[in-house]
Amino acid sequence: MTVNTIQIRKKGSLTLPYELREKYGLNEGDVFTLIDLGEGSFLLTPRLSQVNRLGDRVAEVLNEEKVSLDDLLSTLDEERQRYYREHYAKD
């Protein structure tokens, strides 16, 4: 376990030590969850955005199923055309 000292700056800003940012791949703009554990103790954890998490999961599934981006886009275009025919095209 590493112990670091950080200081609250103007507007409540905290700077995380470089070593921790590098170790955990943290970047400017990353979002964190701050949990008040009581008695002056806090837990600060990085929170991966839902968009990033879901995007990563979609990429994993596409890779597992060996579906290329071109395949995906082609299928989406076909589905868009089918949906249009079913809902908007006049016979």
Short mmCIF file of N, CA, C and O in Angstrom, two decimals:
data_model
loop_
_atom_site.label_atom_id
_atom_site.label_comp_id
_atom_site.label_asym_id
_atom_site.label_seq_id
_atom_site.Cartn_x
_atom_site.Cartn_y
_atom_site.Cartn_z
N MET A 1 0.85 -1.18 0.00
CA MET A 1 0.00 0.00 0.00
C MET A 1 0.90 1.24 0.00
O MET A 1 1.85 1.32 0.75
N THR A 2 0.55 2.18 -0.86
CA THR A 2 1.29 3.44 -0.95
C THR A 2 0.46 4.53 -0.29
O THR A 2 -0.74 4.60 -0.48
N VAL A 3 1.13 5.39 0.46
CA VAL A 3 0.45 6.51 1.10
C VAL A 3 0.93 7.79 0.43
O VAL A 3 2.14 8.02 0.31
N ASN A 4 0.00 8.62 -0.04
CA ASN A 4 0.31 9.89 -0.67
C ASN A 4 -0.43 11.00 0.05
O ASN A 4 -1.50 10.79 0.59
N THR A 5 0.14 12.19 0.02
CA THR A 5 -0.51 13.36 0.57
C THR A 5 -0.94 14.25 -0.59
O THR A 5 -0.14 14.51 -1.49
N ILE A 6 -2.19 14.68 -0.58
CA ILE A 6 -2.68 15.60 -1.60
C ILE A 6 -3.32 16.79 -0.91
O ILE A 6 -3.67 16.71 0.27
N GLN A 7 -3.45 17.90 -1.63
CA GLN A 7 -3.94 19.14 -1.05
C GLN A 7 -5.13 19.64 -1.86
O GLN A 7 -5.12 19.57 -3.09
N ILE A 8 -6.13 20.15 -1.15
CA ILE A 8 -7.26 20.77 -1.83
C ILE A 8 -6.81 22.15 -2.32
O ILE A 8 -6.27 22.94 -1.56
N ARG A 9 -7.05 22.41 -3.60
CA ARG A 9 -6.68 23.68 -4.22
C ARG A 9 -7.92 24.54 -4.40
O ARG A 9 -9.01 24.20 -3.97
N LYS A 10 -7.74 25.66 -5.13
CA LYS A 10 -8.87 26.55 -5.42
C LYS A 10 -10.00 25.74 -6.03
O LYS A 10 -9.79 24.81 -6.79
N LYS A 11 -11.20 26.14 -5.72
CA LYS A 11 -12.42 25.52 -6.24
C LYS A 11 -12.51 24.03 -5.91
O LYS A 11 -13.18 23.27 -6.58
N GLY A 12 -11.77 23.57 -4.89
CA GLY A 12 -11.86 22.18 -4.45
C GLY A 12 -11.09 21.18 -5.28
O GLY A 12 -11.28 19.97 -5.13
N SER A 13 -10.22 21.63 -6.17
CA SER A 13 -9.46 20.72 -7.03
C SER A 13 -8.44 19.92 -6.24
O SER A 13 -7.79 20.42 -5.33
N LEU A 14 -8.30 18.65 -6.62
CA LEU A 14 -7.28 17.77 -6.06
C LEU A 14 -6.40 17.30 -7.22
O LEU A 14 -6.90 17.04 -8.31
N THR A 15 -5.11 17.17 -6.97
CA THR A 15 -4.21 16.62 -7.98
C THR A 15 -3.74 15.26 -7.51
O THR A 15 -3.14 15.13 -6.43
N LEU A 16 -4.04 14.24 -8.31
CA LEU A 16 -3.57 12.91 -7.97
C LEU A 16 -2.11 12.77 -8.39
O LEU A 16 -1.71 13.25 -9.45
N PRO A 17 -1.30 12.10 -7.58
CA PRO A 17 0.11 11.92 -7.93
C PRO A 17 0.29 11.26 -9.29
O PRO A 17 -0.49 10.37 -9.68
N TYR A 18 1.31 11.69 -10.01
CA TYR A 18 1.61 11.18 -11.35
C TYR A 18 1.69 9.65 -11.37
O TYR A 18 1.15 9.00 -12.27
N GLU A 19 2.35 9.08 -10.37
CA GLU A 19 2.54 7.63 -10.33
C GLU A 19 1.20 6.89 -10.34
O GLU A 19 1.05 5.87 -11.00
N LEU A 20 0.22 7.40 -9.59
CA LEU A 20 -1.10 6.76 -9.55
C LEU A 20 -1.84 6.94 -10.87
O LEU A 20 -2.51 6.02 -11.35
N ARG A 21 -1.73 8.14 -11.46
CA ARG A 21 -2.39 8.38 -12.74
C ARG A 21 -1.83 7.45 -13.81
O ARG A 21 -2.57 6.87 -14.60
N GLU A 22 -0.52 7.28 -13.82
CA GLU A 22 0.11 6.39 -14.78
C GLU A 22 -0.26 4.93 -14.52
O GLU A 22 -0.61 4.20 -15.43
N LYS A 23 -0.17 4.53 -13.27
CA LYS A 23 -0.44 3.14 -12.89
C LYS A 23 -1.84 2.70 -13.29
O LYS A 23 -2.05 1.58 -13.76
N TYR A 24 -2.82 3.60 -13.13
CA TYR A 24 -4.21 3.23 -13.38
C TYR A 24 -4.77 3.83 -14.67
O TYR A 24 -5.97 3.70 -14.94
N GLY A 25 -3.93 4.46 -15.46
CA GLY A 25 -4.37 5.00 -16.75
C GLY A 25 -5.41 6.10 -16.61
O GLY A 25 -6.35 6.18 -17.39
N LEU A 26 -5.24 6.96 -15.63
CA LEU A 26 -6.19 8.04 -15.38
C LEU A 26 -5.80 9.27 -16.18
O LEU A 26 -4.61 9.60 -16.30
N ASN A 27 -6.79 9.94 -16.74
CA ASN A 27 -6.55 11.10 -17.58
C ASN A 27 -7.45 12.26 -17.19
O ASN A 27 -8.48 12.07 -16.53
N GLU A 28 -7.09 13.45 -17.65
CA GLU A 28 -7.91 14.63 -17.42
C GLU A 28 -9.32 14.37 -17.92
O GLU A 28 -9.51 13.80 -18.99
N GLY A 29 -10.30 14.73 -17.13
CA GLY A 29 -11.69 14.55 -17.51
C GLY A 29 -12.31 13.25 -17.03
O GLY A 29 -13.52 13.05 -17.14
N ASP A 30 -11.49 12.32 -16.52
CA ASP A 30 -12.05 11.08 -15.99
C ASP A 30 -12.97 11.39 -14.82
O ASP A 30 -12.77 12.34 -14.08
N VAL A 31 -13.99 10.58 -14.66
CA VAL A 31 -15.00 10.78 -13.62
C VAL A 31 -14.74 9.79 -12.48
O VAL A 31 -14.39 8.64 -12.73
N PHE A 32 -14.95 10.27 -11.26
CA PHE A 32 -14.75 9.43 -10.09
C PHE A 32 -16.00 9.41 -9.23
O PHE A 32 -16.82 10.32 -9.27
N THR A 33 -16.13 8.36 -8.43
CA THR A 33 -17.17 8.28 -7.43
C THR A 33 -16.50 8.50 -6.07
O THR A 33 -15.48 7.88 -5.77
N LEU A 34 -17.06 9.40 -5.28
CA LEU A 34 -16.54 9.70 -3.94
C LEU A 34 -17.56 9.20 -2.93
O LEU A 34 -18.71 9.63 -2.92
N ILE A 35 -17.13 8.27 -2.10
CA ILE A 35 -18.02 7.69 -1.09
C ILE A 35 -17.54 8.13 0.29
O ILE A 35 -16.37 7.96 0.64
N ASP A 36 -18.44 8.74 1.05
CA ASP A 36 -18.14 9.16 2.41
C ASP A 36 -18.31 7.95 3.32
O ASP A 36 -19.41 7.46 3.53
N LEU A 37 -17.20 7.45 3.86
CA LEU A 37 -17.23 6.27 4.73
C LEU A 37 -17.52 6.64 6.18
O LEU A 37 -17.67 5.77 7.03
N GLY A 38 -17.60 7.94 6.44
CA GLY A 38 -17.86 8.40 7.81
C GLY A 38 -16.57 8.63 8.57
O GLY A 38 -15.49 8.18 8.18
N GLU A 39 -16.68 9.39 9.63
CA GLU A 39 -15.56 9.69 10.52
C GLU A 39 -14.36 10.25 9.77
O GLU A 39 -13.20 9.98 10.09
N GLY A 40 -14.62 11.04 8.69
CA GLY A 40 -13.55 11.70 7.96
C GLY A 40 -12.84 10.85 6.92
O GLY A 40 -11.85 11.27 6.33
N SER A 41 -13.33 9.65 6.66
CA SER A 41 -12.71 8.78 5.66
C SER A 41 -13.53 8.78 4.38
O SER A 41 -14.76 8.77 4.42
N PHE A 42 -12.82 8.78 3.25
CA PHE A 42 -13.46 8.78 1.94
C PHE A 42 -12.88 7.66 1.09
O PHE A 42 -11.73 7.27 1.27
N LEU A 43 -13.67 7.20 0.15
CA LEU A 43 -13.22 6.24 -0.85
C LEU A 43 -13.42 6.88 -2.21
O LEU A 43 -14.52 7.30 -2.55
N LEU A 44 -12.34 6.99 -2.98
CA LEU A 44 -12.39 7.62 -4.29
C LEU A 44 -12.08 6.55 -5.33
O LEU A 44 -11.00 5.94 -5.30
N THR A 45 -13.03 6.30 -6.24
CA THR A 45 -12.82 5.26 -7.25
C THR A 45 -13.13 5.81 -8.64
O THR A 45 -14.09 6.56 -8.82
N PRO A 46 -12.31 5.45 -9.62
CA PRO A 46 -12.59 5.89 -10.99
C PRO A 46 -13.88 5.23 -11.48
O PRO A 46 -14.16 4.08 -11.13
N ARG A 47 -14.64 5.98 -12.23
CA ARG A 47 -15.90 5.45 -12.76
C ARG A 47 -15.85 5.52 -14.27
O ARG A 47 -15.82 6.60 -14.85
N LEU A 48 -15.85 4.37 -14.90
CA LEU A 48 -15.87 4.31 -16.35
C LEU A 48 -17.27 4.69 -16.81
O LEU A 48 -18.26 4.19 -16.26
N SER A 49 -17.35 5.59 -17.76
CA SER A 49 -18.67 6.03 -18.21
C SER A 49 -19.42 4.85 -18.83
O SER A 49 -18.82 3.91 -19.35
N GLN A 50 -20.73 4.90 -18.77
CA GLN A 50 -21.55 3.84 -19.35
C GLN A 50 -21.27 3.69 -20.84
O GLN A 50 -21.23 2.58 -21.35
N VAL A 51 -21.09 4.81 -21.53
CA VAL A 51 -20.83 4.75 -22.97
C VAL A 51 -19.53 3.99 -23.24
O VAL A 51 -19.49 3.11 -24.09
N ASN A 52 -18.48 4.32 -22.51
CA ASN A 52 -17.21 3.63 -22.70
C ASN A 52 -17.33 2.15 -22.35
O ASN A 52 -16.82 1.29 -23.07
N ARG A 53 -17.97 1.86 -21.23
CA ARG A 53 -18.11 0.47 -20.79
C ARG A 53 -18.91 -0.34 -21.81
O ARG A 53 -18.50 -1.44 -22.21
N LEU A 54 -20.02 0.21 -22.27
CA LEU A 54 -20.83 -0.52 -23.24
C LEU A 54 -20.14 -0.62 -24.59
O LEU A 54 -20.22 -1.64 -25.27
N GLY A 55 -19.42 0.44 -24.97
CA GLY A 55 -18.66 0.39 -26.22
C GLY A 55 -17.60 -0.68 -26.18
O GLY A 55 -17.41 -1.42 -27.16
N ASP A 56 -16.92 -0.79 -25.06
CA ASP A 56 -15.91 -1.84 -24.90
C ASP A 56 -16.54 -3.22 -24.99
O ASP A 56 -15.99 -4.14 -25.60
N ARG A 57 -17.71 -3.37 -24.40
CA ARG A 57 -18.40 -4.68 -24.43
C ARG A 57 -18.83 -5.02 -25.85
O ARG A 57 -18.69 -6.17 -26.29
N VAL A 58 -19.36 -4.05 -26.59
CA VAL A 58 -19.75 -4.28 -27.98
C VAL A 58 -18.53 -4.70 -28.79
O VAL A 58 -18.58 -5.65 -29.59
N ALA A 59 -17.42 -4.02 -28.60
CA ALA A 59 -16.19 -4.36 -29.31
C ALA A 59 -15.74 -5.79 -28.99
O ALA A 59 -15.31 -6.53 -29.88
N GLU A 60 -15.86 -6.19 -27.72
CA GLU A 60 -15.50 -7.56 -27.33
C GLU A 60 -16.36 -8.58 -28.05
O GLU A 60 -15.85 -9.57 -28.57
N VAL A 61 -17.67 -8.34 -28.07
CA VAL A 61 -18.60 -9.29 -28.70
C VAL A 61 -18.33 -9.36 -30.21
O VAL A 61 -18.29 -10.45 -30.79
N LEU A 62 -18.13 -8.21 -30.84
CA LEU A 62 -17.83 -8.21 -32.27
C LEU A 62 -16.56 -8.99 -32.56
O LEU A 62 -16.49 -9.76 -33.53
N ASN A 63 -15.56 -8.81 -31.72
CA ASN A 63 -14.30 -9.53 -31.89
C ASN A 63 -14.49 -11.03 -31.69
O ASN A 63 -13.99 -11.84 -32.47
N GLU A 64 -15.23 -11.41 -30.66
CA GLU A 64 -15.50 -12.83 -30.39
C GLU A 64 -16.24 -13.49 -31.54
O GLU A 64 -15.98 -14.63 -31.89
N GLU A 65 -17.18 -12.76 -32.13
CA GLU A 65 -18.01 -13.29 -33.22
C GLU A 65 -17.35 -13.08 -34.58
O GLU A 65 -17.93 -13.44 -35.60
N LYS A 66 -16.17 -12.47 -34.57
CA LYS A 66 -15.42 -12.19 -35.80
C LYS A 66 -16.26 -11.38 -36.80
O LYS A 66 -16.32 -11.68 -37.99
N VAL A 67 -16.91 -10.35 -36.29
CA VAL A 67 -17.71 -9.43 -37.11
C VAL A 67 -16.90 -8.17 -37.32
O VAL A 67 -16.47 -7.53 -36.36
N SER A 68 -16.67 -7.81 -38.58
CA SER A 68 -15.89 -6.61 -38.88
C SER A 68 -16.78 -5.38 -38.81
O SER A 68 -18.02 -5.48 -38.85
N LEU A 69 -16.16 -4.22 -38.76
CA LEU A 69 -16.91 -2.97 -38.77
C LEU A 69 -17.71 -2.85 -40.06
O LEU A 69 -18.86 -2.41 -40.04
N ASP A 70 -17.12 -3.24 -41.19
CA ASP A 70 -17.83 -3.20 -42.47
C ASP A 70 -19.07 -4.09 -42.44
O ASP A 70 -20.13 -3.71 -42.94
N ASP A 71 -18.95 -5.30 -41.86
CA ASP A 71 -20.09 -6.20 -41.73
C ASP A 71 -21.19 -5.55 -40.90
O ASP A 71 -22.37 -5.60 -41.24
N LEU A 72 -20.79 -4.96 -39.79
CA LEU A 72 -21.75 -4.32 -38.89
C LEU A 72 -22.48 -3.18 -39.59
O LEU A 72 -23.71 -3.09 -39.54
N LEU A 73 -21.72 -2.31 -40.26
CA LEU A 73 -22.34 -1.17 -40.94
C LEU A 73 -23.25 -1.62 -42.07
O LEU A 73 -24.32 -1.05 -42.28
N SER A 74 -22.86 -2.64 -42.78
CA SER A 74 -23.69 -3.17 -43.87
C SER A 74 -25.01 -3.72 -43.32
O SER A 74 -26.09 -3.44 -43.86
N THR A 75 -24.91 -4.47 -42.23
CA THR A 75 -26.12 -5.03 -41.62
C THR A 75 -27.01 -3.93 -41.08
O THR A 75 -28.24 -3.98 -41.23
N LEU A 76 -26.43 -2.91 -40.47
CA LEU A 76 -27.23 -1.79 -39.96
C LEU A 76 -27.95 -1.08 -41.10
O LEU A 76 -29.12 -0.71 -40.97
N ASP A 77 -27.27 -0.92 -42.24
CA ASP A 77 -27.89 -0.28 -43.40
C ASP A 77 -29.05 -1.13 -43.92
O ASP A 77 -30.13 -0.61 -44.23
N GLU A 78 -28.85 -2.45 -43.99
CA GLU A 78 -29.93 -3.35 -44.42
C GLU A 78 -31.12 -3.26 -43.47
O GLU A 78 -32.27 -3.22 -43.92
N GLU A 79 -30.86 -3.24 -42.18
CA GLU A 79 -31.94 -3.16 -41.20
C GLU A 79 -32.67 -1.82 -41.28
O GLU A 79 -33.89 -1.76 -41.14
N ARG A 80 -31.93 -0.75 -41.52
CA ARG A 80 -32.56 0.56 -41.68
C ARG A 80 -33.50 0.57 -42.87
O ARG A 80 -34.62 1.05 -42.79
N GLN A 81 -33.05 0.00 -43.98
CA GLN A 81 -33.88 -0.09 -45.18
C GLN A 81 -35.12 -0.94 -44.94
O GLN A 81 -36.22 -0.58 -45.35
N ARG A 82 -34.96 -2.09 -44.26
CA ARG A 82 -36.09 -2.96 -43.95
C ARG A 82 -37.09 -2.22 -43.07
O ARG A 82 -38.30 -2.25 -43.31
N TYR A 83 -36.61 -1.53 -42.06
CA TYR A 83 -37.48 -0.80 -41.15
C TYR A 83 -38.25 0.28 -41.91
O TYR A 83 -39.45 0.44 -41.71
N TYR A 84 -37.56 0.99 -42.79
CA TYR A 84 -38.23 2.02 -43.59
C TYR A 84 -39.34 1.40 -44.43
O TYR A 84 -40.45 1.92 -44.47
N ARG A 85 -39.05 0.30 -45.12
CA ARG A 85 -40.06 -0.36 -45.96
C ARG A 85 -41.27 -0.78 -45.14
O ARG A 85 -42.41 -0.60 -45.55
N GLU A 86 -41.02 -1.35 -43.96
CA GLU A 86 -42.10 -1.85 -43.11
C GLU A 86 -42.95 -0.74 -42.49
O GLU A 86 -44.15 -0.90 -42.28
N HIS A 87 -42.34 0.41 -42.19
CA HIS A 87 -43.05 1.45 -41.45
C HIS A 87 -43.47 2.66 -42.28
O HIS A 87 -44.39 3.37 -41.90
N TYR A 88 -42.79 2.93 -43.38
CA TYR A 88 -43.04 4.17 -44.09
C TYR A 88 -43.32 4.03 -45.58
O TYR A 88 -43.95 4.90 -46.17
N ALA A 89 -42.85 2.97 -46.20
CA ALA A 89 -43.03 2.82 -47.66
C ALA A 89 -44.49 2.50 -47.96
O ALA A 89 -45.15 1.73 -47.26
N LYS A 90 -44.98 3.12 -49.01
CA LYS A 90 -46.36 2.86 -49.45
C LYS A 90 -46.35 1.78 -50.49
O LYS A 90 -45.52 1.77 -51.39
N ASP A 91 -47.28 0.85 -50.38
CA ASP A 91 -47.36 -0.24 -51.35
C ASP A 91 -48.05 0.15 -52.60
O ASP A 91 -48.76 1.00 -52.82
#
